[in-house]
PDB file of C-alpha atoms in Angstrom:
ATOM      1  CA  UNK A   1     -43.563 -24.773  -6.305  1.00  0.00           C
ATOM      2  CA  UNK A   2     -40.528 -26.935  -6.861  1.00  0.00           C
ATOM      3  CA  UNK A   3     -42.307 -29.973  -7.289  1.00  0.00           C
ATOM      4  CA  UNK A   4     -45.243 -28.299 -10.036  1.00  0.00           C
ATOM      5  CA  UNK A   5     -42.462 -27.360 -11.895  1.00  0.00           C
ATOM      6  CA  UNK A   6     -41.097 -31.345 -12.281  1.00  0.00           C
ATOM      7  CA  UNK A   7     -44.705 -32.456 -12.781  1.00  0.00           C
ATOM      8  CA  UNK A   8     -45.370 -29.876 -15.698  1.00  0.00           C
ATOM      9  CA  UNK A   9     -41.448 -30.188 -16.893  1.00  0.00           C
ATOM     10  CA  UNK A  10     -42.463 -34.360 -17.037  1.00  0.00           C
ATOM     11  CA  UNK A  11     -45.900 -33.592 -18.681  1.00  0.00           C
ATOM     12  CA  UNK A  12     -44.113 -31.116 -21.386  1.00  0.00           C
ATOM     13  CA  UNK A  13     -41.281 -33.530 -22.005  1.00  0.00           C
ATOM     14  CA  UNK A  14     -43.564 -36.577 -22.569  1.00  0.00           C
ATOM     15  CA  UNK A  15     -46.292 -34.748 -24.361  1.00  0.00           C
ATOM     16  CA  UNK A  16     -43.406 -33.595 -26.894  1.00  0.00           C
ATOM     17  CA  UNK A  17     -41.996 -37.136 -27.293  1.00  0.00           C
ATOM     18  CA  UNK A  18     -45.402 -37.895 -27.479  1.00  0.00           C
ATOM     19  CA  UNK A  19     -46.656 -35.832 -30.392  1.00  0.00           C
ATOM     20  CA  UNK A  20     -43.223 -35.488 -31.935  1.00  0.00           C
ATOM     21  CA  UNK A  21     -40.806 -38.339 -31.617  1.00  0.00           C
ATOM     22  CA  UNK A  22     -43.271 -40.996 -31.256  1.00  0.00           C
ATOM     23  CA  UNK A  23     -45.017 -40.002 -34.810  1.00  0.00           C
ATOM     24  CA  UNK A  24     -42.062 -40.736 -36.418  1.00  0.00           C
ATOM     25  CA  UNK A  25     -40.454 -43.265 -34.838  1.00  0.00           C
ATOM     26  CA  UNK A  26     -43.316 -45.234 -35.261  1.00  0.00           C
ATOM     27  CA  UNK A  27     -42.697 -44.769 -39.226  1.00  0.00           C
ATOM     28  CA  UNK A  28     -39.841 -46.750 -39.067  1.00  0.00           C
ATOM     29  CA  UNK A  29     -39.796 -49.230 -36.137  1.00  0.00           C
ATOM     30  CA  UNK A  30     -43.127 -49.726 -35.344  1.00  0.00           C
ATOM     31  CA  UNK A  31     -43.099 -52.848 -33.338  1.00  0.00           C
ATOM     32  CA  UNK A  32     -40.764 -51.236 -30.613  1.00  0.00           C
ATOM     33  CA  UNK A  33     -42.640 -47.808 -30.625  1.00  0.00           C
ATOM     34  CA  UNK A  34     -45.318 -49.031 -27.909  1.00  0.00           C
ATOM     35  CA  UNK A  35     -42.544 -49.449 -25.787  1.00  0.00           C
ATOM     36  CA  UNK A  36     -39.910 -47.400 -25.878  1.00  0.00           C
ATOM     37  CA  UNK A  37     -38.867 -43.860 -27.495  1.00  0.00           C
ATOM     38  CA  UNK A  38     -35.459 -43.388 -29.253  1.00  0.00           C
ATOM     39  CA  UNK A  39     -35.694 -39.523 -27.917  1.00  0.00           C
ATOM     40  CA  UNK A  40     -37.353 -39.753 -24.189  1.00  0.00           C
ATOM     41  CA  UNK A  41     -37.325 -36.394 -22.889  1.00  0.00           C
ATOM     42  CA  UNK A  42     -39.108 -37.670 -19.351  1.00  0.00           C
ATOM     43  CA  UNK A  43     -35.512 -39.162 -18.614  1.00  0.00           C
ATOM     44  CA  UNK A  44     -33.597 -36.178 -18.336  1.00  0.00           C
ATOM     45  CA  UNK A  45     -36.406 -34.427 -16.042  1.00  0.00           C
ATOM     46  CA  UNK A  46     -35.907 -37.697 -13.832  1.00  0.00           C
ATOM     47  CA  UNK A  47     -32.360 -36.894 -13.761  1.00  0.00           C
ATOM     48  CA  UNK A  48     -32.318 -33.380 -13.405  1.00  0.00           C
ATOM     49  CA  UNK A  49     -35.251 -33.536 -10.259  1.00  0.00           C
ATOM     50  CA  UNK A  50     -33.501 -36.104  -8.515  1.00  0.00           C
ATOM     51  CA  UNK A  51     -30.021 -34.788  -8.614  1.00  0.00           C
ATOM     52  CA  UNK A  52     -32.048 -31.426  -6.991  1.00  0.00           C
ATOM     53  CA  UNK A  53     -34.493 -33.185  -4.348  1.00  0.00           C
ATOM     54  CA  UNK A  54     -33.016 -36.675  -4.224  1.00  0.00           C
ATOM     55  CA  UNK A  55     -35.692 -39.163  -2.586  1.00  0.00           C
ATOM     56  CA  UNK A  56     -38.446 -36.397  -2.759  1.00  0.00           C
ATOM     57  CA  UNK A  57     -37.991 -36.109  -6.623  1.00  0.00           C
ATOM     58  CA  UNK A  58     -39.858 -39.670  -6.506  1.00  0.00           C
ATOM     59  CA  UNK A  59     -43.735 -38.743  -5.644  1.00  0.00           C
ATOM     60  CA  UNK A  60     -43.439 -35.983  -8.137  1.00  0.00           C
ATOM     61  CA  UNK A  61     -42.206 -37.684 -11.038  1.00  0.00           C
ATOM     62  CA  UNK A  62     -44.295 -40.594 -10.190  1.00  0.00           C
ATOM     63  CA  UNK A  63     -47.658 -38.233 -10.212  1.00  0.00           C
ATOM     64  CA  UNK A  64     -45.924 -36.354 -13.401  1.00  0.00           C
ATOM     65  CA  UNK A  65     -45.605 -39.809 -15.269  1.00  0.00           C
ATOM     66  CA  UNK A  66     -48.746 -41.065 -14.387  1.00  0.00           C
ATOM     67  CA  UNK A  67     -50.706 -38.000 -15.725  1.00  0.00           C
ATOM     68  CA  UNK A  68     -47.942 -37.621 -18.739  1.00  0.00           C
ATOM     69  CA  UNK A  69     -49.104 -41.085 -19.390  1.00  0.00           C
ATOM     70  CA  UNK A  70     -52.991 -40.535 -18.820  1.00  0.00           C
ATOM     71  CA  UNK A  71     -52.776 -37.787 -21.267  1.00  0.00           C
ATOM     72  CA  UNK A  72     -50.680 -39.343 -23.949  1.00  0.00           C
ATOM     73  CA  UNK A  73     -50.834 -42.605 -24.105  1.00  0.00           C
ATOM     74  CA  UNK A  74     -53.827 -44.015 -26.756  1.00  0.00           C
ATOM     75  CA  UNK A  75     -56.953 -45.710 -25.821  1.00  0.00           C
ATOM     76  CA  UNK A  76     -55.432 -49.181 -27.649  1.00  0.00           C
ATOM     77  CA  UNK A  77     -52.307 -49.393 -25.558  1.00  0.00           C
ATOM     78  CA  UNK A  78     -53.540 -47.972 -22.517  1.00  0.00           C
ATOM     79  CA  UNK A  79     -56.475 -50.739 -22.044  1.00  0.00           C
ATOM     80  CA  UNK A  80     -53.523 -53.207 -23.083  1.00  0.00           C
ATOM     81  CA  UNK A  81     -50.663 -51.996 -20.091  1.00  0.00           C
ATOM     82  CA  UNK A  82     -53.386 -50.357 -17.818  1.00  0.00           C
ATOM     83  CA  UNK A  83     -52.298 -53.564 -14.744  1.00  0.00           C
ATOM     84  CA  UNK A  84     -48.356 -52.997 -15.615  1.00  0.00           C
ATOM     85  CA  UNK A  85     -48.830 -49.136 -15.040  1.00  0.00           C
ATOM     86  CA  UNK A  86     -48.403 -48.304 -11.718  1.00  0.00           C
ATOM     87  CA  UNK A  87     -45.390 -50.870 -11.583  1.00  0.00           C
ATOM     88  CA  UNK A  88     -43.877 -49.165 -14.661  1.00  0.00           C
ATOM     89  CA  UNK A  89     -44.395 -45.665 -13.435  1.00  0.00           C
ATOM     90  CA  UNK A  90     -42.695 -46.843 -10.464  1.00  0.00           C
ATOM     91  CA  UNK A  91     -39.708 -48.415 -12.059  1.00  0.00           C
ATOM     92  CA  UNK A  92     -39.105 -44.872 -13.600  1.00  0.00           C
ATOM     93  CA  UNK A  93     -39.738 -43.054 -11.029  1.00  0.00           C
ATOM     94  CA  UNK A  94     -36.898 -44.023  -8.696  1.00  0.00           C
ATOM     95  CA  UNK A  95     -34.342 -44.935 -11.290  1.00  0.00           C
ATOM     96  CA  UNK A  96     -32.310 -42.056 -11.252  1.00  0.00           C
ATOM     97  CA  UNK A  97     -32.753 -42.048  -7.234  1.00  0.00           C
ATOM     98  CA  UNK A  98     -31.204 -45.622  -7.004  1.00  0.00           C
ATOM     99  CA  UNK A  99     -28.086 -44.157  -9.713  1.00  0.00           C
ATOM    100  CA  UNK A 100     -27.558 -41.462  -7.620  1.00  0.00           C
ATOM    101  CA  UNK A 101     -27.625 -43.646  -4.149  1.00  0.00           C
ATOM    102  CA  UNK A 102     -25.618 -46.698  -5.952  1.00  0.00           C
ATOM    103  CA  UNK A 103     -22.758 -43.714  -6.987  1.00  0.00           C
ATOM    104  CA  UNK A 104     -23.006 -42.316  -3.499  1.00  0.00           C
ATOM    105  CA  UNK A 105     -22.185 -45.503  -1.673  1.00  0.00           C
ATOM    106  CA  UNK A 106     -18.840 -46.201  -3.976  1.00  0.00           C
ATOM    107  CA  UNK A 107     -18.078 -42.327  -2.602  1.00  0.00           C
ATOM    108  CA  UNK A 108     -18.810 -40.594  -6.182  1.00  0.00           C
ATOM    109  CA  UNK A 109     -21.876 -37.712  -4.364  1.00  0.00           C
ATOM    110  CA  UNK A 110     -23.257 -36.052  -7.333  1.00  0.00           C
ATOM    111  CA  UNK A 111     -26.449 -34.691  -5.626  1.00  0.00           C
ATOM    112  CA  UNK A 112     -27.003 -30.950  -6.166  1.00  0.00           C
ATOM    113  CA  UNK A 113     -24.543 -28.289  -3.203  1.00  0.00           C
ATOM    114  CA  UNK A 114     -22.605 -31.559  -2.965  1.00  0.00           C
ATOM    115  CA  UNK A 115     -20.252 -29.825  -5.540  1.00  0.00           C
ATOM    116  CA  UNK A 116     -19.264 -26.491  -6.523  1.00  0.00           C
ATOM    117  CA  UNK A 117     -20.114 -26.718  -9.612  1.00  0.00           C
ATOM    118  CA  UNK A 118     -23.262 -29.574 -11.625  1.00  0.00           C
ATOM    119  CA  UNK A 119     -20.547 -31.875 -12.650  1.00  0.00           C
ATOM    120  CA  UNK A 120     -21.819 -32.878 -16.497  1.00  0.00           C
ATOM    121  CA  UNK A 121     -19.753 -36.263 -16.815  1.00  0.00           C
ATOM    122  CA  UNK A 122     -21.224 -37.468 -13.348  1.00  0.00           C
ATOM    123  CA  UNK A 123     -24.935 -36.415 -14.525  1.00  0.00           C
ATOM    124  CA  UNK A 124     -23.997 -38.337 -17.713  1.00  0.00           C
ATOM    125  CA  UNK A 125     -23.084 -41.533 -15.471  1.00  0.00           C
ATOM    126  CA  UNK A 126     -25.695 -41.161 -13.401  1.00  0.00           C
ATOM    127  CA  UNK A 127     -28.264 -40.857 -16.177  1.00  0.00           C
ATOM    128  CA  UNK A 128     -26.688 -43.972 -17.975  1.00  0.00           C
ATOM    129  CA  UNK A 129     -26.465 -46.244 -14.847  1.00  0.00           C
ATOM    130  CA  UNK A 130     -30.757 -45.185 -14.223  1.00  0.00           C
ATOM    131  CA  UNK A 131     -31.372 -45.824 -17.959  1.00  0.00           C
ATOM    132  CA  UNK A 132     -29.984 -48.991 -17.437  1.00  0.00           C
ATOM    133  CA  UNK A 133     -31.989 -50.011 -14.286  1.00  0.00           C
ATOM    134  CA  UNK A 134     -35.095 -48.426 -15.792  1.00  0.00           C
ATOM    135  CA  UNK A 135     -34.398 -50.191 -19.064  1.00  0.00           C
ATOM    136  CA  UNK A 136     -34.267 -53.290 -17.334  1.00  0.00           C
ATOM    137  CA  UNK A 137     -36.771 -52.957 -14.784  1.00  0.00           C
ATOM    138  CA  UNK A 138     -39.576 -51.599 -17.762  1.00  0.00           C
ATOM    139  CA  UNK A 139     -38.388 -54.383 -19.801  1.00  0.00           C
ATOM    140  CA  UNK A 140     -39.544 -56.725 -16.761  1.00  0.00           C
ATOM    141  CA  UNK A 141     -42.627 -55.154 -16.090  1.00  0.00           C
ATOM    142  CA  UNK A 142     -43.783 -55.581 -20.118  1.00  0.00           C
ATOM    143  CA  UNK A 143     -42.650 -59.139 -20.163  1.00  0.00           C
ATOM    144  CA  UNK A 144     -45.821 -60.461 -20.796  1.00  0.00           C
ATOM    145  CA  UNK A 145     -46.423 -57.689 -23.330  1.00  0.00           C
ATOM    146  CA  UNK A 146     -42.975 -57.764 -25.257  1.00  0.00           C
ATOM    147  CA  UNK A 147     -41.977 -60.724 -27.451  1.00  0.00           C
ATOM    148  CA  UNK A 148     -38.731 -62.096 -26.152  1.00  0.00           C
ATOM    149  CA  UNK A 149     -37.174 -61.985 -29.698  1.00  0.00           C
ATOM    150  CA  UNK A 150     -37.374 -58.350 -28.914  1.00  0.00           C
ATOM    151  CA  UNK A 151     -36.010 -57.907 -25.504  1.00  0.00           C
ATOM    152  CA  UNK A 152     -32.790 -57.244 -26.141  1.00  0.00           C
ATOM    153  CA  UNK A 153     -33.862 -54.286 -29.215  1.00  0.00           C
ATOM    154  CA  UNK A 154     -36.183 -52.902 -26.794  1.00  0.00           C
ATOM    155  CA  UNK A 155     -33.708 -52.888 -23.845  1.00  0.00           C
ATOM    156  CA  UNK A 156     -31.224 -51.010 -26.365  1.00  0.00           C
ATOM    157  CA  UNK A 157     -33.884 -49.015 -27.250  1.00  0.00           C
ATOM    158  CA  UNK A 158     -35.017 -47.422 -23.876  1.00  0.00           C
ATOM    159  CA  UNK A 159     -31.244 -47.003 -23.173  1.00  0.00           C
ATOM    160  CA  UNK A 160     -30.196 -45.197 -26.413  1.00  0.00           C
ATOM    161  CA  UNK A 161     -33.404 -42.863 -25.725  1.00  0.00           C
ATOM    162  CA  UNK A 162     -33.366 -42.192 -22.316  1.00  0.00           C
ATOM    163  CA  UNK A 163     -29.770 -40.981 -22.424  1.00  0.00           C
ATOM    164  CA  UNK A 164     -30.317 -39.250 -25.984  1.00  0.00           C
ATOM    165  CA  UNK A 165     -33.407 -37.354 -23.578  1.00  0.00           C
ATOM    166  CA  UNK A 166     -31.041 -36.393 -20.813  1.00  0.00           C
ATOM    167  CA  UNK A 167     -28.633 -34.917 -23.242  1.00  0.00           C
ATOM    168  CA  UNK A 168     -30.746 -32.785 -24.947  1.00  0.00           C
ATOM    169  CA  UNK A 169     -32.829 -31.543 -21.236  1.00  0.00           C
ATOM    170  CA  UNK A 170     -28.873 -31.196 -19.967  1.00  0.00           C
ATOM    171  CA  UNK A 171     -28.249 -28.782 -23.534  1.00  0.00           C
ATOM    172  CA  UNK A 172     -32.226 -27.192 -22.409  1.00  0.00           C
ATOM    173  CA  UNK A 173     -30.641 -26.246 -18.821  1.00  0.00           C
ATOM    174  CA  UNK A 174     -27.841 -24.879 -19.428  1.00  0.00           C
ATOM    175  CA  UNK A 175     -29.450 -22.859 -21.856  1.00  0.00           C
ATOM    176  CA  UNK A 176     -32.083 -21.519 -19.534  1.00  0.00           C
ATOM    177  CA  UNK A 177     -28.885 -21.186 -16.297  1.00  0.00           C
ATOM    178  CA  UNK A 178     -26.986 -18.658 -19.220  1.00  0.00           C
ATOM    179  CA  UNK A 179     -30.541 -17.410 -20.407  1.00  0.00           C
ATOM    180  CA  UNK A 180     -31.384 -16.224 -16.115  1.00  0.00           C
ATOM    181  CA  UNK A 181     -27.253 -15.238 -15.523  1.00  0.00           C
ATOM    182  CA  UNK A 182     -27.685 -12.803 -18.520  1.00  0.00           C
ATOM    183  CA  UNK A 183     -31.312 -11.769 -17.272  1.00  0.00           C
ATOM    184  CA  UNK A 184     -29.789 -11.266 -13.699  1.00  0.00           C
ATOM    185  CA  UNK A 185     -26.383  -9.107 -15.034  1.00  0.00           C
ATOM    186  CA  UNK A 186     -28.776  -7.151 -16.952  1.00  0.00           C
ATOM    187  CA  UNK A 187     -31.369  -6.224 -14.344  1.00  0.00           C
ATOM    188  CA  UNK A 188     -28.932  -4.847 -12.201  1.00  0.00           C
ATOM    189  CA  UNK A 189     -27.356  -2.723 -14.607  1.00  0.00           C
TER     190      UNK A 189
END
């Protein structure tokens, strides 16, 4: 049940930045739109499902992204990236994984019952160290695809979003933890 609830959180969060961001975005930087969202919503599920199922987060966002991706991305663009895909839904896929193992080695554990309490300036860290690796790595991937005059935009780009994403599905949680605390008080009243 765990692991419908990332794939439909991934699908929700990239349908919205889909329909949403993307629209407008594309308004006013339209050559970096293709590739990259200034608001990317899917980063903060990443985040989130890997700091609660570590390694097994990656299958599930993997199959989230690829069907996010399937359903939102246009006929135009998708014929364009279809060969990259798989690589790129890879690269995203185990991003946060590799910030959360890279943090663990230097003795920083920020996986979920490693701590009393979520621990939001390690989540932060984390999510900025796997923005950076998936900025980079997605930035690889569409090399052939992204005009080098653009690399370093785009590589800004994915980073700004991706952490901009996790911030707002971080607000979104603890949101919905106060929203099911309150729920719980009051049902046993």
């Amino acid at each position: 049940m765990t692991y419908l609830l990332i794939v439909l959180a991934y699908v929700f969060c990239h349908g919205l930045t889909s329909l949403v961001v993307t629209p407008v975005q594309s308004i006013l930087l339209p050559e970096i739109t293709m590739f990259a969202s200034l608001i990317y919503l899917p980063h903060g599920v990443r985040v989130l499902a890997s700091w609660a199922s570590g390694w097994k987060a990656i299958p599930t966002l993997f199959i989230g992204a690829g069907l996010a991706s399937w359903l939102f991305t246009p006929a135009d663009e998708w014929d364009m990236v279809q060969g990259m895909m798989l690589e790129s839904l890879f690269v995203g896929a185990i991003s946060a994984y590799f910030a959360f193992e890279l943090l663990r080695l230097f003795g920083c554990d920020f996986y979920f019952g490693s701590q009393r309490r979520l621990n939001w300036k390690g989540m932060i860290l984390i999510g900025a160290i796997s923005s950076v690796v998936n900025s980079v790595g997605q930035t690889l991937v569409f090399s052939g695809v992204i005009a080098f005059e653009r690399f370093a935009q785009i590589l800004i780009i994915y980073a700004i979003g991706d952490l901009i994403g996790l911030v707002i599905c971080m607000f979104a949680l603890m949101f919905v933890f106060r929203w099911v605390r309150g729920y719980s008080l009051a049902k046993r009243r």
